[in-house]
XYZ file of C-alpha atoms in Angstrom:
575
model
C 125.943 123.162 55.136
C 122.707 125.196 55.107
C 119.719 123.726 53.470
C 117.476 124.970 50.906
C 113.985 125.011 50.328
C 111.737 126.516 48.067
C 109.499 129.336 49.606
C 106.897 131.877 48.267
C 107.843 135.670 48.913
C 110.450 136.930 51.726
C 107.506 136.325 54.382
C 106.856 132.685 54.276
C 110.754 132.649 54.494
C 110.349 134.523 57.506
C 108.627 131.662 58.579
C 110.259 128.606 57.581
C 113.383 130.478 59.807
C 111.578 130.656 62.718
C 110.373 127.089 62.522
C 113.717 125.581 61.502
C 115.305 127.863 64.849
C 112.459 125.582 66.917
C 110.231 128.603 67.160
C 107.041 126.848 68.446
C 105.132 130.243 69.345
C 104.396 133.641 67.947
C 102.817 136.406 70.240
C 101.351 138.908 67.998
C 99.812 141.864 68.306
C 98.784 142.290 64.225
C 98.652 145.319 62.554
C 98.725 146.447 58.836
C 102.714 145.756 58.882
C 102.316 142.433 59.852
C 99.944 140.822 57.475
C 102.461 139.293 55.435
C 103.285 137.125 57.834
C 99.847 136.132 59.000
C 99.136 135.516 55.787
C 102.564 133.152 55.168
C 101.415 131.271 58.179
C 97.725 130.680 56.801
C 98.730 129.512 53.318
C 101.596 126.950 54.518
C 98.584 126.039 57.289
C 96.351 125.103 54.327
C 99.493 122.970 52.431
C 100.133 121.386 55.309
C 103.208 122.471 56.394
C 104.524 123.510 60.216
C 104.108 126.534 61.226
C 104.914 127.957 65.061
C 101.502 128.739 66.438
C 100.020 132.353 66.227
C 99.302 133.647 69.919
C 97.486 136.969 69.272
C 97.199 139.174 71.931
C 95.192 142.313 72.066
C 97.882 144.613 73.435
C 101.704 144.441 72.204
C 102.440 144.832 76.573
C 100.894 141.034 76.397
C 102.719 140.008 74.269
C 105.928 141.026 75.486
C 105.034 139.648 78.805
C 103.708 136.224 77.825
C 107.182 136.144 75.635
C 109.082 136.856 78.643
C 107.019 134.090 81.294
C 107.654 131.370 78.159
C 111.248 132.291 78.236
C 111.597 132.081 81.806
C 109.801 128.661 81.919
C 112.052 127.609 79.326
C 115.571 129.088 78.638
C 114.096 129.163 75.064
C 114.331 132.667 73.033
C 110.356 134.064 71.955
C 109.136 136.155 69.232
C 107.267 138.951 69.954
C 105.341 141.183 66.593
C 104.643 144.480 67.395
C 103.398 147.692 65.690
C 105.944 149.408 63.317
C 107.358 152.728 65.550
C 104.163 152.981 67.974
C 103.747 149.067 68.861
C 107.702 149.756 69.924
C 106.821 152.284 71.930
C 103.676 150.304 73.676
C 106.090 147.732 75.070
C 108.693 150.280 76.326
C 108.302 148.586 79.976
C 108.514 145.130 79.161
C 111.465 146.016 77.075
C 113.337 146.856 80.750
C 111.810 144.468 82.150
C 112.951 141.685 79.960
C 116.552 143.337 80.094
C 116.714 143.361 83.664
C 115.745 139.436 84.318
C 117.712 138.523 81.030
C 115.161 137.697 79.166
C 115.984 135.972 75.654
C 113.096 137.681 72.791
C 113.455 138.584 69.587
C 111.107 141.726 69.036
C 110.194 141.826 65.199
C 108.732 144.891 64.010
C 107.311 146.065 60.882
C 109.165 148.991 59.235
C 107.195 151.639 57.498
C 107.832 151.040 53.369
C 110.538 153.159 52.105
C 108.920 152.804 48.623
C 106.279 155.091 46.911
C 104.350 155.159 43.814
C 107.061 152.496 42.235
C 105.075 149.306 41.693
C 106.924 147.327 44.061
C 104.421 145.196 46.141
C 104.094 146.285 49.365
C 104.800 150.065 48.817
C 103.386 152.605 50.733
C 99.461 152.570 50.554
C 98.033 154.012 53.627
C 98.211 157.399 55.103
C 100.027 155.733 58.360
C 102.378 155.155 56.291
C 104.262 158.744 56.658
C 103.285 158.849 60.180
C 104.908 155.974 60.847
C 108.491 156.623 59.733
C 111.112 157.809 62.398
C 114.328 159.217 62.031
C 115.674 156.267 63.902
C 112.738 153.532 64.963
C 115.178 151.355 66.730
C 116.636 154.447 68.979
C 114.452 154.748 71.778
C 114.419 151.023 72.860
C 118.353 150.611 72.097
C 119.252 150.835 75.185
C 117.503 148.147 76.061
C 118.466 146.030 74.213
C 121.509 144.024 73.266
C 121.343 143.762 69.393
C 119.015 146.026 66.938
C 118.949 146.052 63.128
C 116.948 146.484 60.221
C 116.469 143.529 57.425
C 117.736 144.728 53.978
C 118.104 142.042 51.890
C 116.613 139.103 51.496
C 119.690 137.029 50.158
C 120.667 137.342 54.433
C 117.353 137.054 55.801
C 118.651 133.120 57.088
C 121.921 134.722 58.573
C 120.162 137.976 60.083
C 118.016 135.043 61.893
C 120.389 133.474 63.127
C 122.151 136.340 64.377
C 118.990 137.672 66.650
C 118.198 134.253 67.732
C 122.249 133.928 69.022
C 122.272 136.965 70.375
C 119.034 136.869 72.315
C 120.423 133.590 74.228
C 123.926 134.226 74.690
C 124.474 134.566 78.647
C 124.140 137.218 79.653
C 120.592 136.741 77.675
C 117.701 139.445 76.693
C 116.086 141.336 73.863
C 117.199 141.949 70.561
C 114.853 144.129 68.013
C 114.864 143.283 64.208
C 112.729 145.387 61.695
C 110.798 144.006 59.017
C 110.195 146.111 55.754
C 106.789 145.467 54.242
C 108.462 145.262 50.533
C 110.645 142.500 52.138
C 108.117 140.449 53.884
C 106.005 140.636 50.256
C 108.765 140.282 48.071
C 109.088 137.667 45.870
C 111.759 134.669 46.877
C 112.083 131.146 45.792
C 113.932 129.474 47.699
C 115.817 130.685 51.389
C 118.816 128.747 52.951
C 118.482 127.241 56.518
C 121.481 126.993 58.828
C 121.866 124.524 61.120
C 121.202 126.180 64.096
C 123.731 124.250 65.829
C 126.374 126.228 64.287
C 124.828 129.458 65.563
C 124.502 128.298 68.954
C 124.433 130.629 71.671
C 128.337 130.271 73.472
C 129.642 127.895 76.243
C 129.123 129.788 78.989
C 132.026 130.407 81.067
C 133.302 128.337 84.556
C 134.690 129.540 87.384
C 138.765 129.942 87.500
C 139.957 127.002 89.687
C 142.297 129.453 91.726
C 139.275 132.016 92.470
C 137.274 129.355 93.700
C 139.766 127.593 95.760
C 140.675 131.492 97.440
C 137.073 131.839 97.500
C 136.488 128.349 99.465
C 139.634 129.425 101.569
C 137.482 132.909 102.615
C 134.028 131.119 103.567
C 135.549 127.986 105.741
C 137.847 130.628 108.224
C 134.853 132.772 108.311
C 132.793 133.027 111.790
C 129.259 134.330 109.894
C 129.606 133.232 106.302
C 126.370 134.415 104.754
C 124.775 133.659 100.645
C 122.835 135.644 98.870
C 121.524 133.893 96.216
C 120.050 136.427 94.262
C 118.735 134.972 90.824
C 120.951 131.173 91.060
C 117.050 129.868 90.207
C 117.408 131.784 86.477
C 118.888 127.516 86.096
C 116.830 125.488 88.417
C 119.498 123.315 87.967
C 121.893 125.285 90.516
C 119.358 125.292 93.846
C 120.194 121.725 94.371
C 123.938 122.287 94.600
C 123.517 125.645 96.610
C 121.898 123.812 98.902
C 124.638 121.366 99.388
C 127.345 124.186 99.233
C 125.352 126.223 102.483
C 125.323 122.882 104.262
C 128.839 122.016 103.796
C 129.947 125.458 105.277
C 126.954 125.707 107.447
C 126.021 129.404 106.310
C 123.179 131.308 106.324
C 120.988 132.120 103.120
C 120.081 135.491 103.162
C 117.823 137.487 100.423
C 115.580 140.185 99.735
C 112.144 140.879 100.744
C 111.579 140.060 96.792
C 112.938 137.008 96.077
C 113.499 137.329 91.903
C 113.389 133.199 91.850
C 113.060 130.193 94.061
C 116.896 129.991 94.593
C 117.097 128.066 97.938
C 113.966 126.272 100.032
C 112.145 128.584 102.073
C 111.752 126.305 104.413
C 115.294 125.035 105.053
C 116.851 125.373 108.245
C 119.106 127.570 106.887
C 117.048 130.286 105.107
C 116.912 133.640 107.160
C 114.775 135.132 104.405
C 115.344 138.976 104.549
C 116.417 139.110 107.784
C 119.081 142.499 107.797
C 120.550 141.568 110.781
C 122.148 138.171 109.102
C 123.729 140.452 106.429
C 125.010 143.136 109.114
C 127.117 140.529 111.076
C 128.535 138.413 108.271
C 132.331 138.746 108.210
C 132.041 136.798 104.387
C 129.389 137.622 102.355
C 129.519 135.089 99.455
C 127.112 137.139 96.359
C 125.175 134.954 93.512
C 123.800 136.274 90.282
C 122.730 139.968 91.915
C 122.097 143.062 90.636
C 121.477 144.960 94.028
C 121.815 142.614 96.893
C 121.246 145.546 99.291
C 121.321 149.164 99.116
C 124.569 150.821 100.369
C 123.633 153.170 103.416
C 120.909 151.410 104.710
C 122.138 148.218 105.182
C 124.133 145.319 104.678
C 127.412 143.951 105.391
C 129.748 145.920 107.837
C 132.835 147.419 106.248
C 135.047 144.984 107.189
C 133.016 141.779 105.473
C 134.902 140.354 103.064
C 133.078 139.865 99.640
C 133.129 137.157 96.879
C 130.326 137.460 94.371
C 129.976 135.420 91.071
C 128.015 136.507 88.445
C 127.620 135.803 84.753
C 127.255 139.663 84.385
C 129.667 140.455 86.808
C 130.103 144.336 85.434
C 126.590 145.126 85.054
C 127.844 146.973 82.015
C 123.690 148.442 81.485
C 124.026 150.048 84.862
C 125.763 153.345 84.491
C 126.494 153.986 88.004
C 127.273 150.292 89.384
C 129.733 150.448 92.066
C 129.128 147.747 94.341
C 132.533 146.827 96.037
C 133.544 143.023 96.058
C 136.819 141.620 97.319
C 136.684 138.792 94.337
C 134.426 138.945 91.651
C 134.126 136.087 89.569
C 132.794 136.072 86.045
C 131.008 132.726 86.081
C 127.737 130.946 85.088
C 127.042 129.782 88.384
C 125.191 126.675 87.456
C 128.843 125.849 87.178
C 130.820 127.394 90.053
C 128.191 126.275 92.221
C 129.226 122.431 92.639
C 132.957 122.893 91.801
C 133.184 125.912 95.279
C 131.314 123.168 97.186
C 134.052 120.378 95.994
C 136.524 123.018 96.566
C 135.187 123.874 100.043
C 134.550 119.858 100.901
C 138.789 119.371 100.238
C 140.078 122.218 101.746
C 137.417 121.366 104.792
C 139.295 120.279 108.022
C 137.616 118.545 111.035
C 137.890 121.223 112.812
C 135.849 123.614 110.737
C 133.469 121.076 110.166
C 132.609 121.063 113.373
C 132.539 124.542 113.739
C 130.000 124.133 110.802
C 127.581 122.350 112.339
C 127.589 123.922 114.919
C 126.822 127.507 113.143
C 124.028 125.801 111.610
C 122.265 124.454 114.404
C 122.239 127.783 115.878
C 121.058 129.636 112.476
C 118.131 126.879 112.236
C 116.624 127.668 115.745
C 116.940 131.393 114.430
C 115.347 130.520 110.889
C 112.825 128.700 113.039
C 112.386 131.835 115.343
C 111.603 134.314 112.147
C 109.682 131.956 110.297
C 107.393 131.200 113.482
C 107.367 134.988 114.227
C 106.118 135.501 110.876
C 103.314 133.282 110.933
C 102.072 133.785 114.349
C 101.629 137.935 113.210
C 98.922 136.639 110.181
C 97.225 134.412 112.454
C 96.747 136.936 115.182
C 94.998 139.385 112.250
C 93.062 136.385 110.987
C 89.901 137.973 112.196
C 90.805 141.906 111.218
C 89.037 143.454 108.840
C 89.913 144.905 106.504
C 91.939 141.967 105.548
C 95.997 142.261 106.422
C 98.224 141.025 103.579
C 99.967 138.811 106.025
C 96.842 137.022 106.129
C 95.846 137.151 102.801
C 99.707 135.744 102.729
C 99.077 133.142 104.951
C 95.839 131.429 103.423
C 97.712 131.420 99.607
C 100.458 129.296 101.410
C 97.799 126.897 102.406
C 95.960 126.824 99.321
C 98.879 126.665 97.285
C 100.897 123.240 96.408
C 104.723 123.134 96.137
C 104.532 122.876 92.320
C 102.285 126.081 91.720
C 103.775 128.588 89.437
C 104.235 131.519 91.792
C 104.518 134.910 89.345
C 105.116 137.821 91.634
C 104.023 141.450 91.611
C 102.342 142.373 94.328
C 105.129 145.259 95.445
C 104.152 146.556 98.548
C 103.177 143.490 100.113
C 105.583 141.129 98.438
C 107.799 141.120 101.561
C 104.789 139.494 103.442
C 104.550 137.011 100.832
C 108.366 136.042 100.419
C 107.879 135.900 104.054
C 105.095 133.946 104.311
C 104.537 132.049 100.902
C 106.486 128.882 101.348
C 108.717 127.936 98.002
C 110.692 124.498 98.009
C 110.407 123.394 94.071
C 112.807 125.551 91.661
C 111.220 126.811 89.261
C 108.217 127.877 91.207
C 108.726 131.272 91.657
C 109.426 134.118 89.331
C 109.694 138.112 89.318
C 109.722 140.034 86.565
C 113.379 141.133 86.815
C 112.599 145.747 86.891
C 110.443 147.732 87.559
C 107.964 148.155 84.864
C 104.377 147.414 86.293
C 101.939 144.949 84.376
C 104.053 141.799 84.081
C 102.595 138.876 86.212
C 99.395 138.526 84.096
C 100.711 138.412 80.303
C 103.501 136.424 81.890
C 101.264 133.719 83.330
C 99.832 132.835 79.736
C 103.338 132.252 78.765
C 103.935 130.308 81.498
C 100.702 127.802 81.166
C 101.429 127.633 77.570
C 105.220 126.572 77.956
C 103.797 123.938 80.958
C 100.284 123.677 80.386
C 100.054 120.867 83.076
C 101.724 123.463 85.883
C 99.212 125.498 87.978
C 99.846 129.239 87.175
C 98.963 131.948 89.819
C 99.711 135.870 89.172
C 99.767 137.973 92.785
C 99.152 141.495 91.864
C 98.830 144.444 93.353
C 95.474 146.538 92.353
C 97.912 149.357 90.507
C 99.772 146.235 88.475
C 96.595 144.375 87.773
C 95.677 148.329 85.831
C 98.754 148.525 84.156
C 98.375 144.477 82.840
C 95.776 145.283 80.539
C 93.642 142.994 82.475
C 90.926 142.551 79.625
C 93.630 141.786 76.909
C 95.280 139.306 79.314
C 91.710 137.424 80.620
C 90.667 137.114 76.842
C 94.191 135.922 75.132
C 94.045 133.090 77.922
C 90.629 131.995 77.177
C 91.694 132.109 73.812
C 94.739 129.919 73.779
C 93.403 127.446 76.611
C 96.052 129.403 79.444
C 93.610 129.656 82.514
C 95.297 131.199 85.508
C 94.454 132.403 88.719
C 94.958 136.114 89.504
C 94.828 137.252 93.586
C 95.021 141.054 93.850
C 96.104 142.642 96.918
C 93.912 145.882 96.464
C 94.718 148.271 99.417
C 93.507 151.346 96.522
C 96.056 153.357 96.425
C 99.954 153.047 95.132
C 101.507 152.120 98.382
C 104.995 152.321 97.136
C 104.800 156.128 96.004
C 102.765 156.659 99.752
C 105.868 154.979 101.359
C 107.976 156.610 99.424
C 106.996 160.165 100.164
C 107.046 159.092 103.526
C 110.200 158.112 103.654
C 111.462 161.223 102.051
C 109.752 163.893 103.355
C 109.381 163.905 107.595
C 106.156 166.331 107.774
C 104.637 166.162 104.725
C 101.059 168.400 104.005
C 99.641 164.614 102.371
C 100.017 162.972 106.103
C 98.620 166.156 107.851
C 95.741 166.661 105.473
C 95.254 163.127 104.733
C 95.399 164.267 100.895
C 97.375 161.683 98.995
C 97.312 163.521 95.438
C 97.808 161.187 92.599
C 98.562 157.996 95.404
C 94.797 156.711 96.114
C 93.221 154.988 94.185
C 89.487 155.692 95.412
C 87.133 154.685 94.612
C 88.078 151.521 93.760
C 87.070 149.844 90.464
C 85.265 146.446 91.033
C 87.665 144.233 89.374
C 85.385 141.295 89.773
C 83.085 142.829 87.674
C 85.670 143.136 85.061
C 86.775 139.903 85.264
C 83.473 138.668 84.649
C 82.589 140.812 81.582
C 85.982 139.136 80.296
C 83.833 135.279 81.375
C 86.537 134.704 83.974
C 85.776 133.982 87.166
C 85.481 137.221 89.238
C 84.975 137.264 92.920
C 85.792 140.260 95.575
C 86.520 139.230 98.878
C 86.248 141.679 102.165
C 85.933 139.111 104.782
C 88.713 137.667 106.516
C 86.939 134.704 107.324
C 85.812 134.222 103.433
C 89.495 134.315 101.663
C 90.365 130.654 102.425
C 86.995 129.708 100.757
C 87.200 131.832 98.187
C 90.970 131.004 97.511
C 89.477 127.502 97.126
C 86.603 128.618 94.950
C 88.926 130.289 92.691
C 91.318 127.631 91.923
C 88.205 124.954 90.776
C 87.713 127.318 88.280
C 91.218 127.404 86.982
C 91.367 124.220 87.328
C 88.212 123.413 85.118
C 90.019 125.350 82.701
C 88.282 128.974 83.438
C 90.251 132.453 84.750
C 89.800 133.457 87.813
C 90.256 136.461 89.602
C 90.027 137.268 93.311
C 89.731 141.101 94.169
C 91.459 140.975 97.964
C 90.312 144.137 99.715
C 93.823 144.612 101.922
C 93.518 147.008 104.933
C 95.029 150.636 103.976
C 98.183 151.907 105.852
């Protein structure tokens, strides 16, 4: 049965639900809508009581990013306070973005007072007020997420609560929005009920049908070229170690993107082909993990006649309108769970004979993995002396500066194939994307991140567009606040590279490559980022030498490590 406790006004309940649903952070971006709750957490500070702890961040996109990097570090749903219909707005990107890498966060906004002139506490009493109210404040960021509603009484504030927090973890996970009426948050309450959250659990998550996996198992040991794609299996770091065993026991390649979204299988195993197309194109059995887009139809991938198994725990990708990716058995699956019953399956139905066969598939995809991976690395160490710098260099030096256990947070775009290619990943959970699209991720992200693990090193590789849209200044000054240094390593080639390549790709004589114009792509001239790192007290230091970026790399990472932000400013060569 729920318990009760005696509580103030509807805002320190607010507050005794979010500890009692093991809320141990708040990122906050405060406003005039959210001072009730600021206020709740100062008074039950000065009684003594426990309160989650108040991460203010000077832009709601910081927020919602550090939220998200927490979450991913944790499995744990976040609370992120925004701005009533604007501070919505502000976060629009990270809003995809969290729905995309299923992000658990509970977005609480205030909700302009529906009250005037009445004497109720908390009534309208600025001119934003009026401005503030929408037709329908939860509208534009529906679609992004999976559960929106406004609070309207406090007598089921406690099940409300419970509600987001369930919905925010159930698998498939990601963002829920809940407003918060000023009169509520001020109104007057004495006590508030709190469920065990036990009994609003998120649900089991479902296992793989016995019969589809044994068909499945059937499919990948009479294949010739089985090939996994392991898309995002690292969401559970749990799962690498028995993909592992399940690509040895068949003896299949590992294939992925040139943007790994998580450290799903060792780079460095013998049987990682990294984003090698050609693996793909000759696979007769293409066995599909936790994807949304494992490659795009037309310009790649398996051959028509590949038979396909993919397991998912979104398998329908109902948010994707026009999702229409073929498979030959799709299984609905958390695959933290399918995982080691398809390699028991496979390891019974296995006869000598295609063990055998097995081994000897793998020992001639390991002298291939060897071949790419040595290709790879002898391209940056022929350019280790061009100038401007090459990203496959720039690549190449992180990899040696970098340990196994560094937090990897990804968003460099345009040269993130170099780094999957180049940046070696073994540990899971020690390498993370941020799931879309939405630009400005990696550096609100890596606060989250340090704060969830403050003992893990925490590098952010941006590109020079992303480290713009992070709200670099916001981000530099909430770490030194909370105690979250980081390291941030742009790859600044100033310009957006993926609209250049884009328009490149879609236009075969276009006026920018004659005339050398590249309207509203280049990025010249170039900010000096160092300089704005700095005048934030982090560590700022711009780098144009080829021969300087393993010292500097090194420089950089003594300051993060003596509990400072640094920030490298790569100057990349232009293409």
């Amino acid at each position: 049965m729920a318990r009760t406790i005696p509580v103030q006004d509807g805002a320190e309940a607010l507050v005794e639900l979010l500890v009692s649903s093991g809320v141990k952070h708040v990122f906050i971006n405060s406003g005039t809508d959210t001072f009730p709750v600021l206020e709740a957490i100062a008074r039950m500070v000065e009684q003594e009581r426990l309160v989650p702890q108040v991460i203010q961040c000077l832009d709601e996109r910081t927020a919602m990013a550090a939220a998200h990097g927490y979450y991913q570090a944790t499995g744990v749903p976040q609370v992120a306070m925004v701005h009533v219909d604007a501070g919505t707005m502000n976060i629009g990107g990270a809003y995809h973005n969290a729905q995309r890498d299923h992000a658990g966060v509970v977005v609480m906004a205030g909700r302009a007072p529906a009250t005037i002139a009445s004497g109720v506490h908390g009534e309208r009493d600025n001119l934003i007020h009026w401005g503030q109210e929408q037709r329908d404040q939860a509208g534009p960021v529906r679609t992004f997420t999976k559960w929106d509603y406004e609070l309207r009484r406090p007598e089921s504030m406690h099940l409300v609560i419970r509600k987001a927090f369930q919905t925010a973890s159930a698998s498939p996970a990601g963002p829920v929005y809940l407003m918060l009426p000023r009169e509520l948050l001020l109104g007057r309450m004495e006590t508030v009920p709190l469920p065990e959250p036990s009994r609003h659990a998120a649900p089991v998550t479902p296992a793989a049908d016995p019969a589809a996996l044994a068909k499945a198992a059937g499919w990948l040991l009479e294949a010739e070229r089985p090939v996994i794609f392991p898309g995002a299996v690292g969401r559970n770091p749990a799962a690498v170690p028995a993909l592992v065993s399940l690509a040895e026991a068949l003896g299949a390649a590992v294939a992925t993107d040139r943007a790994r979204p998580r450290m799903s299988f060792p780079s460095t195993h013998p049987l990682f082909m990294g984003a090698d197309a050609r693996t793909l194109a000759q696979a007769d059995v293409v066995l599909v993990l936790d994807a949304d887009v494992p490659w795009i139809p037309g310009k790649g991938g398996p051959g028509e006649d590949a038979r396909i198994i993919w397991v998912d725990e979104d398998p329908a990708k109902d948010t994707i309108p026009l999702w229409t990716f073929a498979a030959d058995l799709l299984i609905h699956a958390d695959t933290a769970k399918a995982l080691p019953a398809l390699r028991d399956a496979v390891l019974a139905q296995r006869t000598s004979a295609q063990e055998a066969r097995g081994r000897t598939r793998a020992a001639a995809i390991t002298a291939a993995a060897k071949k790419v991976r040595e290709g790879a690395t002898e391209k940056a160490r022929q350019t280790k002396d061009t100038s401007p710098i090459t990203p496959d260099w720039l690549a190449a030096c992180l990899n040696e500066a970098l340990s196994p256990e560094t937090v990897l947070l990804m968003e460099a775009v345009s040269s993130s194939g170099e780094v999957s290619a180049l940046v070696e990943r073994t540990v899971p959970g020690t390498l993370y994307q941020s799931g879309g699209s939405s630009l400005g991720w990696a550096m609100g992200a890596a606060i989250g991140h340090k704060l969830a693990d403050p003992s893990r090193e925490v590098v952010a590789l941006v590109g020079d567009g992303t480290f713009v849209f992070s709200a670099p200044t916001a981000c530099l000054w909430g770490a030194e606040r909370h105690g979250t240094p980081f390291l941030t390593v742009i790859f600044n080639n100033a310009m957006h590279y993926a609209t250049k390549r884009a328009l490149r790709g879609g236009v075969a004589d276009s006026a920018s490559e004659r005339t050398g114009r590249w309207e509203g792509i280049d990025i010249t001239p170039s900010p000096d980022y160092a300089v704005l790192a700095q005048a934030s007290r982090a560590y700022g230091e711009k780098v144009e030498d080829p021969n300087q970026v393993p010292p500097a790399l090194q420089r950089a990472l003594e300051q993060v490590r003596a509990g400072r932000c640094a920030v490298l400013d790569v100057r990349i060569k232009r293409f």
